[in-house]
């Protein structure tokens, strides 16, 4: 099936969107403050075929190390920011090729807008993530439980903030540990928004269950033409994630 058409842009030197091949991503599982160990893992993952690497920036003490990682990494580095918008601002200055944020966890709209404006000034994309554990409380109350519709509504509301600031270098990410919910949420959002979609099953679990969940969830959507970048998430060595991700792509 033909891939759904999306907007296109680059994360570092790597193209994202429907005019480019589906890209492989992974995430380091080292302590970001351990610069040498983190860089060693990134280089190893690069030789295995990973094209974009996500690195956690959980605290201010890791910023200096993160700066060197961005400088020496052979792969574009996505800064993984969870709650502190100030770390997102510092990550941009440190040389991140992109950000991954969950705007619902960042806090007030003013904080989110500060991050968007700085990313726009530095011309780097932002991956907007929403998962079943971060649905806004009023939306969750509306649907009474996490649902595909609740995930999509949460994401669409966040995207509207970006669009109001004329920011469109956006990657969408809707994840759930429940595979049918993950599939349905991505189907729904693919019909509503024109941005590239990152596919993954969150908390996929042990290698055995994680492989099955990821193959079913990611594989189903790719077979339908949905998805522009993928990560298989396992509680294992990241190299194992790459092997499975490659096999999913080869099977299609």
mmCIF file of C-alpha atoms in Angstrom:
data_model
loop_
_atom_site.group_PDB
_atom_site.id
_atom_site.type_symbol
_atom_site.label_atom_id
_atom_site.label_comp_id
_atom_site.label_asym_id
_atom_site.label_seq_id
_atom_site.Cartn_x
_atom_site.Cartn_y
_atom_site.Cartn_z
ATOM 1 C CA UNK A 1 0.000 0.000 0.000
ATOM 2 C CA UNK A 2 1.190 3.503 -0.808
ATOM 3 C CA UNK A 3 2.448 5.488 2.172
ATOM 4 C CA UNK A 4 0.274 8.311 3.373
ATOM 5 C CA UNK A 5 1.581 11.705 2.241
ATOM 6 C CA UNK A 6 3.003 13.953 4.947
ATOM 7 C CA UNK A 7 4.980 17.129 5.385
ATOM 8 C CA UNK A 8 8.717 16.541 5.041
ATOM 9 C CA UNK A 9 11.757 17.974 6.827
ATOM 10 C CA UNK A 10 15.075 16.879 8.277
ATOM 11 C CA UNK A 11 16.332 15.847 11.704
ATOM 12 C CA UNK A 12 19.982 16.733 11.335
ATOM 13 C CA UNK A 13 20.963 15.171 8.000
ATOM 14 C CA UNK A 14 18.191 12.549 8.073
ATOM 15 C CA UNK A 15 14.958 13.141 6.172
ATOM 16 C CA UNK A 16 11.608 12.485 7.846
ATOM 17 C CA UNK A 17 8.325 12.202 5.996
ATOM 18 C CA UNK A 18 6.679 10.415 3.111
ATOM 19 C CA UNK A 19 9.258 11.411 0.497
ATOM 20 C CA UNK A 20 11.963 9.607 2.515
ATOM 21 C CA UNK A 21 12.344 5.937 3.503
ATOM 22 C CA UNK A 22 11.012 4.887 6.927
ATOM 23 C CA UNK A 23 13.787 5.689 9.407
ATOM 24 C CA UNK A 24 15.051 3.557 12.275
ATOM 25 C CA UNK A 25 15.386 5.096 15.721
ATOM 26 C CA UNK A 26 16.671 3.899 19.061
ATOM 27 C CA UNK A 27 17.378 5.348 22.492
ATOM 28 C CA UNK A 28 20.468 5.094 24.641
ATOM 29 C CA UNK A 29 20.063 3.306 27.978
ATOM 30 C CA UNK A 30 23.257 4.711 29.493
ATOM 31 C CA UNK A 31 23.617 7.491 32.043
ATOM 32 C CA UNK A 32 23.807 10.621 29.900
ATOM 33 C CA UNK A 33 26.324 12.094 32.323
ATOM 34 C CA UNK A 34 28.678 9.242 31.340
ATOM 35 C CA UNK A 35 29.729 10.852 28.083
ATOM 36 C CA UNK A 36 32.153 8.175 26.898
ATOM 37 C CA UNK A 37 29.804 5.279 27.577
ATOM 38 C CA UNK A 38 26.912 7.048 25.865
ATOM 39 C CA UNK A 39 28.972 7.930 22.798
ATOM 40 C CA UNK A 40 30.300 4.380 22.604
ATOM 41 C CA UNK A 41 26.737 3.037 22.550
ATOM 42 C CA UNK A 42 25.651 5.582 19.920
ATOM 43 C CA UNK A 43 28.558 4.620 17.652
ATOM 44 C CA UNK A 44 27.717 0.940 18.057
ATOM 45 C CA UNK A 45 24.059 1.584 17.213
ATOM 46 C CA UNK A 46 25.087 3.634 14.182
ATOM 47 C CA UNK A 47 27.117 0.716 12.809
ATOM 48 C CA UNK A 48 24.055 -1.507 13.255
ATOM 49 C CA UNK A 49 21.904 0.758 11.092
ATOM 50 C CA UNK A 50 20.195 3.193 13.457
ATOM 51 C CA UNK A 51 19.666 6.584 11.800
ATOM 52 C CA UNK A 52 18.410 8.783 14.665
ATOM 53 C CA UNK A 53 19.247 8.428 18.364
ATOM 54 C CA UNK A 54 17.255 9.710 21.336
ATOM 55 C CA UNK A 55 19.153 10.658 24.482
ATOM 56 C CA UNK A 56 17.510 11.455 27.808
ATOM 57 C CA UNK A 57 18.237 14.823 29.392
ATOM 58 C CA UNK A 58 16.739 14.299 32.861
ATOM 59 C CA UNK A 59 18.645 16.920 34.845
ATOM 60 C CA UNK A 60 20.731 20.069 34.510
ATOM 61 C CA UNK A 61 23.865 18.181 35.577
ATOM 62 C CA UNK A 62 23.719 16.243 32.308
ATOM 63 C CA UNK A 63 23.707 19.292 30.011
ATOM 64 C CA UNK A 64 27.488 19.587 29.590
ATOM 65 C CA UNK A 65 27.793 15.921 28.749
ATOM 66 C CA UNK A 66 24.817 16.202 26.382
ATOM 67 C CA UNK A 67 26.543 19.071 24.578
ATOM 68 C CA UNK A 68 29.598 16.925 23.869
ATOM 69 C CA UNK A 69 27.411 13.985 22.840
ATOM 70 C CA UNK A 70 25.673 16.168 20.242
ATOM 71 C CA UNK A 71 29.035 17.410 18.982
ATOM 72 C CA UNK A 72 30.633 13.962 18.582
ATOM 73 C CA UNK A 73 27.646 11.748 17.745
ATOM 74 C CA UNK A 74 27.607 10.307 14.202
ATOM 75 C CA UNK A 75 23.793 10.349 14.411
ATOM 76 C CA UNK A 76 21.328 13.215 14.852
ATOM 77 C CA UNK A 77 20.523 13.449 18.571
ATOM 78 C CA UNK A 78 16.964 13.931 19.810
ATOM 79 C CA UNK A 79 16.809 15.355 23.339
ATOM 80 C CA UNK A 80 14.277 13.449 25.416
ATOM 81 C CA UNK A 81 12.637 15.946 27.789
ATOM 82 C CA UNK A 82 10.006 14.880 30.284
ATOM 83 C CA UNK A 83 8.940 17.716 32.569
ATOM 84 C CA UNK A 84 11.329 20.681 32.786
ATOM 85 C CA UNK A 85 10.919 23.089 29.883
ATOM 86 C CA UNK A 86 14.197 24.767 30.874
ATOM 87 C CA UNK A 87 16.047 21.573 29.965
ATOM 88 C CA UNK A 88 14.430 21.702 26.529
ATOM 89 C CA UNK A 89 15.730 25.249 26.062
ATOM 90 C CA UNK A 90 19.218 24.188 27.165
ATOM 91 C CA UNK A 91 19.140 21.126 24.924
ATOM 92 C CA UNK A 92 18.499 23.339 21.910
ATOM 93 C CA UNK A 93 21.489 25.519 22.752
ATOM 94 C CA UNK A 94 23.585 22.401 23.394
ATOM 95 C CA UNK A 95 23.126 21.263 19.806
ATOM 96 C CA UNK A 96 20.177 18.856 19.783
ATOM 97 C CA UNK A 97 18.957 18.014 16.272
ATOM 98 C CA UNK A 98 15.383 17.687 17.576
ATOM 99 C CA UNK A 99 13.337 17.574 20.770
ATOM 100 C CA UNK A 100 10.941 14.993 22.098
ATOM 101 C CA UNK A 101 8.445 16.507 24.518
ATOM 102 C CA UNK A 102 5.054 15.699 25.923
ATOM 103 C CA UNK A 103 3.521 19.191 26.101
ATOM 104 C CA UNK A 104 0.996 17.969 28.666
ATOM 105 C CA UNK A 105 3.865 17.235 31.050
ATOM 106 C CA UNK A 106 5.765 20.463 30.347
ATOM 107 C CA UNK A 107 3.265 22.619 32.199
ATOM 108 C CA UNK A 108 1.654 25.938 31.299
ATOM 109 C CA UNK A 109 1.070 27.061 27.741
ATOM 110 C CA UNK A 110 3.638 29.825 28.239
ATOM 111 C CA UNK A 111 6.353 27.231 28.923
ATOM 112 C CA UNK A 112 5.378 25.202 25.865
ATOM 113 C CA UNK A 113 5.411 28.343 23.726
ATOM 114 C CA UNK A 114 8.913 29.240 24.926
ATOM 115 C CA UNK A 115 10.152 25.848 23.770
ATOM 116 C CA UNK A 116 8.396 26.159 20.394
ATOM 117 C CA UNK A 117 9.765 29.633 19.746
ATOM 118 C CA UNK A 118 13.321 28.623 20.543
ATOM 119 C CA UNK A 119 13.102 25.470 18.410
ATOM 120 C CA UNK A 120 11.773 27.626 15.577
ATOM 121 C CA UNK A 121 14.669 30.065 15.932
ATOM 122 C CA UNK A 122 17.183 27.183 15.777
ATOM 123 C CA UNK A 123 15.171 25.445 13.022
ATOM 124 C CA UNK A 124 14.927 22.068 14.724
ATOM 125 C CA UNK A 125 11.877 19.755 14.711
ATOM 126 C CA UNK A 126 9.848 18.663 17.729
ATOM 127 C CA UNK A 127 8.342 15.257 18.278
ATOM 128 C CA UNK A 128 5.094 15.638 20.227
ATOM 129 C CA UNK A 129 4.425 12.598 22.355
ATOM 130 C CA UNK A 130 1.221 11.510 24.052
ATOM 131 C CA UNK A 131 0.760 8.143 25.718
ATOM 132 C CA UNK A 132 -1.982 6.478 27.716
ATOM 133 C CA UNK A 133 -0.466 7.757 30.957
ATOM 134 C CA UNK A 134 -0.350 11.407 29.937
ATOM 135 C CA UNK A 135 -3.868 12.115 28.687
ATOM 136 C CA UNK A 136 -5.118 15.405 30.092
ATOM 137 C CA UNK A 137 -7.375 14.884 33.109
ATOM 138 C CA UNK A 138 -10.475 16.539 31.661
ATOM 139 C CA UNK A 139 -10.163 14.535 28.428
ATOM 140 C CA UNK A 140 -9.674 11.345 30.428
ATOM 141 C CA UNK A 141 -12.798 12.171 32.429
ATOM 142 C CA UNK A 142 -14.735 12.718 29.212
ATOM 143 C CA UNK A 143 -13.882 9.226 27.913
ATOM 144 C CA UNK A 144 -13.783 7.684 31.436
ATOM 145 C CA UNK A 145 -10.635 5.703 30.605
ATOM 146 C CA UNK A 146 -7.670 5.824 28.200
ATOM 147 C CA UNK A 147 -8.971 5.287 24.658
ATOM 148 C CA UNK A 148 -7.669 5.843 21.155
ATOM 149 C CA UNK A 149 -10.015 8.802 20.811
ATOM 150 C CA UNK A 150 -8.727 10.333 24.056
ATOM 151 C CA UNK A 151 -5.126 9.987 22.884
ATOM 152 C CA UNK A 152 -5.900 11.671 19.585
ATOM 153 C CA UNK A 153 -7.896 14.504 21.156
ATOM 154 C CA UNK A 154 -4.998 15.207 23.533
ATOM 155 C CA UNK A 155 -2.514 15.277 20.681
ATOM 156 C CA UNK A 156 -4.632 17.418 18.351
ATOM 157 C CA UNK A 157 -5.079 20.069 21.052
ATOM 158 C CA UNK A 158 -1.325 20.225 21.571
ATOM 159 C CA UNK A 159 -0.620 20.454 17.843
ATOM 160 C CA UNK A 160 -2.982 23.438 17.593
ATOM 161 C CA UNK A 161 -0.630 25.411 19.872
ATOM 162 C CA UNK A 162 2.283 24.701 17.530
ATOM 163 C CA UNK A 163 0.279 25.641 14.461
ATOM 164 C CA UNK A 164 -0.844 28.901 16.042
ATOM 165 C CA UNK A 165 2.860 29.790 16.317
ATOM 166 C CA UNK A 166 3.393 28.724 12.684
ATOM 167 C CA UNK A 167 5.557 25.767 13.713
ATOM 168 C CA UNK A 168 5.080 22.718 11.488
ATOM 169 C CA UNK A 169 8.280 20.677 11.724
ATOM 170 C CA UNK A 170 6.373 18.211 13.864
ATOM 171 C CA UNK A 171 6.577 14.460 14.349
ATOM 172 C CA UNK A 172 3.503 12.878 15.947
ATOM 173 C CA UNK A 173 3.856 10.092 18.491
ATOM 174 C CA UNK A 174 0.887 8.236 19.967
ATOM 175 C CA UNK A 175 1.894 5.252 22.058
ATOM 176 C CA UNK A 176 0.189 2.739 24.315
ATOM 177 C CA UNK A 177 1.091 -0.637 25.756
ATOM 178 C CA UNK A 178 -2.314 -1.823 24.522
ATOM 179 C CA UNK A 179 -1.642 -2.727 20.883
ATOM 180 C CA UNK A 180 -5.213 -2.343 19.480
ATOM 181 C CA UNK A 181 -5.420 1.103 21.121
ATOM 182 C CA UNK A 182 -2.061 2.103 19.638
ATOM 183 C CA UNK A 183 -3.148 0.956 16.181
ATOM 184 C CA UNK A 184 -6.521 2.706 16.285
ATOM 185 C CA UNK A 185 -5.076 5.967 17.670
ATOM 186 C CA UNK A 186 -2.543 6.182 14.855
ATOM 187 C CA UNK A 187 -5.165 5.375 12.247
ATOM 188 C CA UNK A 188 -7.355 8.177 13.566
ATOM 189 C CA UNK A 189 -4.608 10.785 13.784
ATOM 190 C CA UNK A 190 -3.317 9.910 10.310
ATOM 191 C CA UNK A 191 -6.666 11.104 8.935
ATOM 192 C CA UNK A 192 -6.644 14.341 10.915
ATOM 193 C CA UNK A 193 -3.099 15.723 10.683
ATOM 194 C CA UNK A 194 -0.515 15.912 7.849
ATOM 195 C CA UNK A 195 2.619 15.366 9.906
ATOM 196 C CA UNK A 196 5.041 12.415 9.941
ATOM 197 C CA UNK A 197 4.229 9.726 12.508
ATOM 198 C CA UNK A 198 6.641 7.924 14.808
ATOM 199 C CA UNK A 199 5.501 4.385 15.588
ATOM 200 C CA UNK A 200 6.218 2.382 18.714
ATOM 201 C CA UNK A 201 4.561 0.359 21.443
ATOM 202 C CA UNK A 202 5.331 1.796 24.860
ATOM 203 C CA UNK A 203 6.309 -0.513 27.712
ATOM 204 C CA UNK A 204 6.474 -3.343 25.199
ATOM 205 C CA UNK A 205 8.006 -5.548 27.877
ATOM 206 C CA UNK A 206 10.383 -8.499 27.787
ATOM 207 C CA UNK A 207 12.125 -9.378 24.525
ATOM 208 C CA UNK A 208 9.572 -12.085 23.689
ATOM 209 C CA UNK A 209 6.372 -10.123 24.382
ATOM 210 C CA UNK A 210 7.949 -6.886 23.158
ATOM 211 C CA UNK A 211 8.839 -8.420 19.816
ATOM 212 C CA UNK A 212 5.313 -9.719 19.319
ATOM 213 C CA UNK A 213 3.607 -6.469 20.370
ATOM 214 C CA UNK A 214 5.917 -4.343 18.247
ATOM 215 C CA UNK A 215 5.635 -6.574 15.184
ATOM 216 C CA UNK A 216 1.841 -6.531 15.359
ATOM 217 C CA UNK A 217 1.425 -2.835 16.200
ATOM 218 C CA UNK A 218 4.135 -1.303 14.023
ATOM 219 C CA UNK A 219 3.739 -3.869 11.250
ATOM 220 C CA UNK A 220 -0.029 -3.414 10.936
ATOM 221 C CA UNK A 221 0.254 0.350 10.553
ATOM 222 C CA UNK A 222 3.188 0.247 8.138
ATOM 223 C CA UNK A 223 1.268 -2.249 6.003
ATOM 224 C CA UNK A 224 -1.544 0.336 5.830
ATOM 225 C CA UNK A 225 0.858 3.065 4.700
ATOM 226 C CA UNK A 226 0.980 4.777 8.109
ATOM 227 C CA UNK A 227 4.313 5.543 9.775
ATOM 228 C CA UNK A 228 7.495 7.380 8.841
ATOM 229 C CA UNK A 229 9.915 6.513 11.619
ATOM 230 C CA UNK A 230 9.910 3.573 14.046
ATOM 231 C CA UNK A 231 11.429 2.314 17.256
ATOM 232 C CA UNK A 232 11.036 -1.140 18.732
ATOM 233 C CA UNK A 233 11.169 -0.698 22.503
ATOM 234 C CA UNK A 234 12.462 -3.670 24.509
ATOM 235 C CA UNK A 235 13.804 -4.137 28.017
ATOM 236 C CA UNK A 236 17.002 -5.408 26.457
ATOM 237 C CA UNK A 237 20.174 -4.284 24.699
ATOM 238 C CA UNK A 238 19.226 -1.624 22.113
ATOM 239 C CA UNK A 239 20.962 -3.714 19.434
ATOM 240 C CA UNK A 240 18.179 -6.284 19.828
ATOM 241 C CA UNK A 241 15.672 -3.533 19.055
ATOM 242 C CA UNK A 242 17.423 -2.812 15.765
ATOM 243 C CA UNK A 243 17.338 -6.429 14.643
ATOM 244 C CA UNK A 244 13.574 -6.611 15.174
ATOM 245 C CA UNK A 245 12.916 -3.222 13.578
ATOM 246 C CA UNK A 246 14.862 -4.249 10.484
ATOM 247 C CA UNK A 247 12.984 -7.547 10.286
ATOM 248 C CA UNK A 248 9.631 -5.733 10.476
ATOM 249 C CA UNK A 249 10.646 -3.482 7.561
ATOM 250 C CA UNK A 250 12.030 -6.411 5.539
ATOM 251 C CA UNK A 251 8.793 -8.371 5.992
ATOM 252 C CA UNK A 252 6.898 -5.509 4.372
#
